[in-house]
PDB file of C-alpha atoms in Angstrom:
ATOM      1  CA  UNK Q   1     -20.541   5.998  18.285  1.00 42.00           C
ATOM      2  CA  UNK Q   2     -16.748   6.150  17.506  1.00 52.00           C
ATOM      3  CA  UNK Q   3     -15.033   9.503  17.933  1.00 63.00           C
ATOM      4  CA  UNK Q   4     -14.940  11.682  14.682  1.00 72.00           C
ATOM      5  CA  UNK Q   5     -11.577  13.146  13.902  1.00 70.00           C
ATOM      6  CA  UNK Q   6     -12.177  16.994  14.142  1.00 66.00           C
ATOM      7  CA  UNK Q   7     -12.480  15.880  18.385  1.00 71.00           C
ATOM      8  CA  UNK Q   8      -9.479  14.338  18.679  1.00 71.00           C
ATOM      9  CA  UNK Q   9      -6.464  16.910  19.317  1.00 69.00           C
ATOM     10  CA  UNK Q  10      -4.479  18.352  16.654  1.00 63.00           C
ATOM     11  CA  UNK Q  11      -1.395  16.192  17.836  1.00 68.00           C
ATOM     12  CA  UNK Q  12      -3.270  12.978  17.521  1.00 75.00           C
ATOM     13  CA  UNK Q  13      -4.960  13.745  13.979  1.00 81.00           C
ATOM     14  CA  UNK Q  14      -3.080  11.539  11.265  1.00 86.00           C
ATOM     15  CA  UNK Q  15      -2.960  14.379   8.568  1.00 86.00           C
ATOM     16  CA  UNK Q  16      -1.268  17.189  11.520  1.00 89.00           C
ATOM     17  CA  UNK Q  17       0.516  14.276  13.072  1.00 88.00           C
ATOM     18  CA  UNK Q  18       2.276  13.363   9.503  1.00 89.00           C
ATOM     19  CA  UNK Q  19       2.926  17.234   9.053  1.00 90.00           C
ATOM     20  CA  UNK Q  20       4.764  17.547  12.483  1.00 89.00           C
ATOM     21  CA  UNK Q  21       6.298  14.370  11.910  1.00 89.00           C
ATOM     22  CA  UNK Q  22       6.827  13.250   9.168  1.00 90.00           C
ATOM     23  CA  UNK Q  23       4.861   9.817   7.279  1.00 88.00           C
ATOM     24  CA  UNK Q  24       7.421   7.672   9.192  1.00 87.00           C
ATOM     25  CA  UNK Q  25       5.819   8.349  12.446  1.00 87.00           C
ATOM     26  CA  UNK Q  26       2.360   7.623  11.499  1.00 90.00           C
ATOM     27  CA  UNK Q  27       0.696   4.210  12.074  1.00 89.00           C
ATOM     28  CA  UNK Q  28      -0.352   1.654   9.098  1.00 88.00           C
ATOM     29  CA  UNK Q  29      -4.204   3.195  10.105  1.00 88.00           C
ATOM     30  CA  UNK Q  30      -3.355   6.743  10.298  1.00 91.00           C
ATOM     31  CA  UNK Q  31      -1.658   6.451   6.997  1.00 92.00           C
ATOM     32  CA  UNK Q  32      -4.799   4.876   5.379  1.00 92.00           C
ATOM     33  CA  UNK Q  33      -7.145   7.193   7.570  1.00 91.00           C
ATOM     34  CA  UNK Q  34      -5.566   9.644   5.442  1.00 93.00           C
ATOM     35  CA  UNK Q  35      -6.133   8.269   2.070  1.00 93.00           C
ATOM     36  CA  UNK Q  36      -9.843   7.532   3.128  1.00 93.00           C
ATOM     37  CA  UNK Q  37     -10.321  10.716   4.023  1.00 90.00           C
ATOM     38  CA  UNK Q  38     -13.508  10.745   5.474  1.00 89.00           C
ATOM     39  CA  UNK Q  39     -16.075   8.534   7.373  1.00 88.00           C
ATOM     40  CA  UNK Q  40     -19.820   7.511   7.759  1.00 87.00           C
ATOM     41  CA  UNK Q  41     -22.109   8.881  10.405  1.00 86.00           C
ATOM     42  CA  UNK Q  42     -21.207   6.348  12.607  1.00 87.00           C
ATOM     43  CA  UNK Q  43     -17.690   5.448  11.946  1.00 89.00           C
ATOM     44  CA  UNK Q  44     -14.609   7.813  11.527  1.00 89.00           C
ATOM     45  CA  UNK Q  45     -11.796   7.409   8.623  1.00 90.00           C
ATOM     46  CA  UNK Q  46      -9.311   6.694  11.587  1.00 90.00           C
ATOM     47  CA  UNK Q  47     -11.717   3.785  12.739  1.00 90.00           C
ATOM     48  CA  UNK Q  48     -12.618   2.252   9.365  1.00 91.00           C
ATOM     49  CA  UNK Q  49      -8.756   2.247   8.677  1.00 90.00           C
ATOM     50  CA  UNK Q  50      -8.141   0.490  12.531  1.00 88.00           C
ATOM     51  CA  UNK Q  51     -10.513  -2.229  11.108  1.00 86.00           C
ATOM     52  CA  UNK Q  52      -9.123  -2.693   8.188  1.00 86.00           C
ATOM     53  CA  UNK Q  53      -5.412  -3.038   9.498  1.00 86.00           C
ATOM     54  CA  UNK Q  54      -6.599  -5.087  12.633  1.00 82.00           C
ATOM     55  CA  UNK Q  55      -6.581  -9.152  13.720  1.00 73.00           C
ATOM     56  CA  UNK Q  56      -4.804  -9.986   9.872  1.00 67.00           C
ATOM     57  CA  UNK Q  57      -2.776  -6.723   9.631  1.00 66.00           C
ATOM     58  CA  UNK Q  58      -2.681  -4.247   6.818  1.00 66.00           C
ATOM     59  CA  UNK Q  59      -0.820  -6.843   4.090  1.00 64.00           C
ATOM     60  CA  UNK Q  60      -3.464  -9.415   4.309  1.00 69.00           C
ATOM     61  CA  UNK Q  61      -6.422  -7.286   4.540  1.00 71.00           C
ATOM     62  CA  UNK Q  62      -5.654  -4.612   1.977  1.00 79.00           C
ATOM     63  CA  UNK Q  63      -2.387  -5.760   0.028  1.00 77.00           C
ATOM     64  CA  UNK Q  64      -3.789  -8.533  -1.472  1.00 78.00           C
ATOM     65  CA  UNK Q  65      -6.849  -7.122  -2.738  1.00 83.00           C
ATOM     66  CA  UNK Q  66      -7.054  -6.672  -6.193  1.00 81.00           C
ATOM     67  CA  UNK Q  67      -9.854  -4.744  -7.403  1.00 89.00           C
ATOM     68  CA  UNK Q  68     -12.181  -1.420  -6.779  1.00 93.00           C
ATOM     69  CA  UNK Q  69     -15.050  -3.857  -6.279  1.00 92.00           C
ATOM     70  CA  UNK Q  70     -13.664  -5.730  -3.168  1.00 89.00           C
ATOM     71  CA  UNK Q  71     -12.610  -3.506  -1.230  1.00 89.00           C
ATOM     72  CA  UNK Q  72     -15.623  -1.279  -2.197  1.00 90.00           C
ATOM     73  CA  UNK Q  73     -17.338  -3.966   0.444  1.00 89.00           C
ATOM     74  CA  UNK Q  74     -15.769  -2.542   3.454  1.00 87.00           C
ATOM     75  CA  UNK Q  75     -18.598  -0.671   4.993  1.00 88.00           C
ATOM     76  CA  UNK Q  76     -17.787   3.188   5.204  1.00 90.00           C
ATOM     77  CA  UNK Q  77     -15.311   2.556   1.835  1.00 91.00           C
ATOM     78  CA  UNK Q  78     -16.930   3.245  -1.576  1.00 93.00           C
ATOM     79  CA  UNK Q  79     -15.442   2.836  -5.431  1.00 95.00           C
ATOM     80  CA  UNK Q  80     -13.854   6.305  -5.203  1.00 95.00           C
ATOM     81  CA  UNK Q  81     -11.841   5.967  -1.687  1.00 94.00           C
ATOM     82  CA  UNK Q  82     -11.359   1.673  -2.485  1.00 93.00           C
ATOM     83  CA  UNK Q  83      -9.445   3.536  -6.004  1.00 95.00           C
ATOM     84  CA  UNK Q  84      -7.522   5.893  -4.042  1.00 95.00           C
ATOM     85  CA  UNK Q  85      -6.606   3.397  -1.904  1.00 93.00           C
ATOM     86  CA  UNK Q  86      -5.099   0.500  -4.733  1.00 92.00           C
ATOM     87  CA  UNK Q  87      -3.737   3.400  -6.403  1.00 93.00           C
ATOM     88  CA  UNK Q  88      -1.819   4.076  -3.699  1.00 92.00           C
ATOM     89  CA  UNK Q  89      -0.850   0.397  -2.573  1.00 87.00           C
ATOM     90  CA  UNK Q  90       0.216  -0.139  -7.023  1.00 87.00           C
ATOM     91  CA  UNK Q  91       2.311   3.167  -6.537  1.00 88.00           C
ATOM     92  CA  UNK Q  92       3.938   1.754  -3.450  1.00 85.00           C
ATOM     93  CA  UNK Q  93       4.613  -2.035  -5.511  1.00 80.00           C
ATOM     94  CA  UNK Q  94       5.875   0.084  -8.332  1.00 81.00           C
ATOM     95  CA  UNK Q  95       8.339   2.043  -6.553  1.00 81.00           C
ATOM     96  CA  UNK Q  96       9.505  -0.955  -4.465  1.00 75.00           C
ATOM     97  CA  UNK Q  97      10.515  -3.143  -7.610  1.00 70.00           C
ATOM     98  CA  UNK Q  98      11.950   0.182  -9.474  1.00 70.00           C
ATOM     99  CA  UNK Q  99      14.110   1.053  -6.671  1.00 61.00           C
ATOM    100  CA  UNK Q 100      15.906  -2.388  -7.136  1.00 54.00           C
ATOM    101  CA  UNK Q 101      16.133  -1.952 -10.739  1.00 50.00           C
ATOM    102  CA  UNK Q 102      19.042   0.839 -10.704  1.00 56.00           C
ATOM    103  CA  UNK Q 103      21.814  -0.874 -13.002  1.00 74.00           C
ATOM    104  CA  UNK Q 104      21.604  -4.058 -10.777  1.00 79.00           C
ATOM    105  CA  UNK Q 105      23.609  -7.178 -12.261  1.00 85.00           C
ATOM    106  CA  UNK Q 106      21.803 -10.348 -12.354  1.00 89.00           C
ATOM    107  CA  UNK Q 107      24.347 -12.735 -11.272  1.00 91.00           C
ATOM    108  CA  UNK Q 108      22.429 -15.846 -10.191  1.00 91.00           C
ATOM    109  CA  UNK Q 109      18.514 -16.787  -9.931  1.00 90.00           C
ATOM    110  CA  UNK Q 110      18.508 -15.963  -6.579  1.00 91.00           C
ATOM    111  CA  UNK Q 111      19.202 -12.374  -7.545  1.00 88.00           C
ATOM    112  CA  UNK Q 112      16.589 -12.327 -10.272  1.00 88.00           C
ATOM    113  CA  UNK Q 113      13.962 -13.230  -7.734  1.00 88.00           C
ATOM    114  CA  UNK Q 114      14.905 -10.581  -5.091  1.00 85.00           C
ATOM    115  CA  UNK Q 115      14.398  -7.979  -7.938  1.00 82.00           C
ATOM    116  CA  UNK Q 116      10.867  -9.383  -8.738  1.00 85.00           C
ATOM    117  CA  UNK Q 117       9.910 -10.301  -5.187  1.00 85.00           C
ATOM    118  CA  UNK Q 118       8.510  -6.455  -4.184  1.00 78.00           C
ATOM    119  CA  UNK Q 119       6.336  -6.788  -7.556  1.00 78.00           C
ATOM    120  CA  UNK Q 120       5.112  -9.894  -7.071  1.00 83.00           C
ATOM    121  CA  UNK Q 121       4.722 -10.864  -3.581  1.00 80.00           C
ATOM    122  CA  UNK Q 122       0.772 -10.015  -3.432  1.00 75.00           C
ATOM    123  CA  UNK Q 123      -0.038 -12.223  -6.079  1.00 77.00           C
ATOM    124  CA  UNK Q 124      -2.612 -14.647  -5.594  1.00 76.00           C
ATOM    125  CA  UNK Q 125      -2.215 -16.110  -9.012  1.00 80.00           C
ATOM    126  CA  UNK Q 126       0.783 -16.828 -11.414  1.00 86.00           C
ATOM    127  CA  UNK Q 127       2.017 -14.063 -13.125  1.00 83.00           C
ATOM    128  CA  UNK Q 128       4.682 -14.075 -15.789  1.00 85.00           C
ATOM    129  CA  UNK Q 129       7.436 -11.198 -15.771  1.00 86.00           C
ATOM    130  CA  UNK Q 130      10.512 -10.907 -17.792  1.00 88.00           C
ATOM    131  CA  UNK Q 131      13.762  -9.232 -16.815  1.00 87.00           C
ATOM    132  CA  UNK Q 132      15.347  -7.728 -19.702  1.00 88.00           C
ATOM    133  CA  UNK Q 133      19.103  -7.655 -19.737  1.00 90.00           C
ATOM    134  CA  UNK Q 134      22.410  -5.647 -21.271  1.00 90.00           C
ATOM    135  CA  UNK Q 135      25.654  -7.522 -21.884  1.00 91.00           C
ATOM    136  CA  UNK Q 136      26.690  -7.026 -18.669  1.00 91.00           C
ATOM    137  CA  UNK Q 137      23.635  -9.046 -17.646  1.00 91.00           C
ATOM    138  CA  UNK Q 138      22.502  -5.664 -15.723  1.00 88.00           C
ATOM    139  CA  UNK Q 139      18.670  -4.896 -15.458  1.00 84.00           C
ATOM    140  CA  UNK Q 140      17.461  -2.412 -18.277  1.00 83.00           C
ATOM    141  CA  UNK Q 141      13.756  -2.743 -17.672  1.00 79.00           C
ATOM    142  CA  UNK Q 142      11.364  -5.179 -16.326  1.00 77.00           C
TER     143      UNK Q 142
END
């Protein structure tokens, strides 16, 4: 049986650790641990989020999932914490391809792409997006 949370010292707990911290300093599976929240009989959040970010690593096992339903599989993860979870994961996408945004000038393709990349690369079908442009050819919304 894998070793619940509340018996692990305070200093290896993810939510104390990222207090005392700071996120930074936290693990891809103590992060998620933290968003799950809570674990089965048998398996802690800290362990579910391990097997999750294991063997493929956190982008291909949980970035490129798109909806409640499949990751709602993941024994130990139902609808509510698999929500939580690609809520968090659309926040992160959003905030990656908004930071870029701040009165950047397109001045080639290239650069039009590196704006999009963050909101795009988890795709796993074609998507269309349109930068919208001032005079200046600077980025007023995408």
């Amino acid at each position: 049986m894998s070793q619940c949370i509340k018996e692990l010292s305070l200093d290896d707990r993810p939510r104390e650790k990222l207090m005392q911290q700071g996120a930074a300093g936290l693990s891809n599976s103590e992060l998620l641990a933290i968003l799950i929240r809570t674990g089965t009989q048998k398996r802690s959040a800290l362990r579910i989020a391990e097997e999750l970010t294991a063997s493929s690593g956190l982008y291909q096992n949980i970035a490129c999932v798109h909806s409640v339903a499949e990751l709602a599989k993941v024994k130990g993860l139902g609808p509510a914490k698999a929500a939580t979870i690609l809520a968090a994961l659309e926040l992160g996408k959003r905030i990656a391809a908004a930071g870029s945004q701040v009165k950047l000038k397109i001045e080639s393709p290239q650069k039009g792409a590196e704006i999009l990349l963050p909101r795009l690369r988890y795709e796993q079908h074609e998507k269309f997006l349109v930068l919208l442009l001032d005079s200046k050819n600077q980025v007023i919304r995408m």
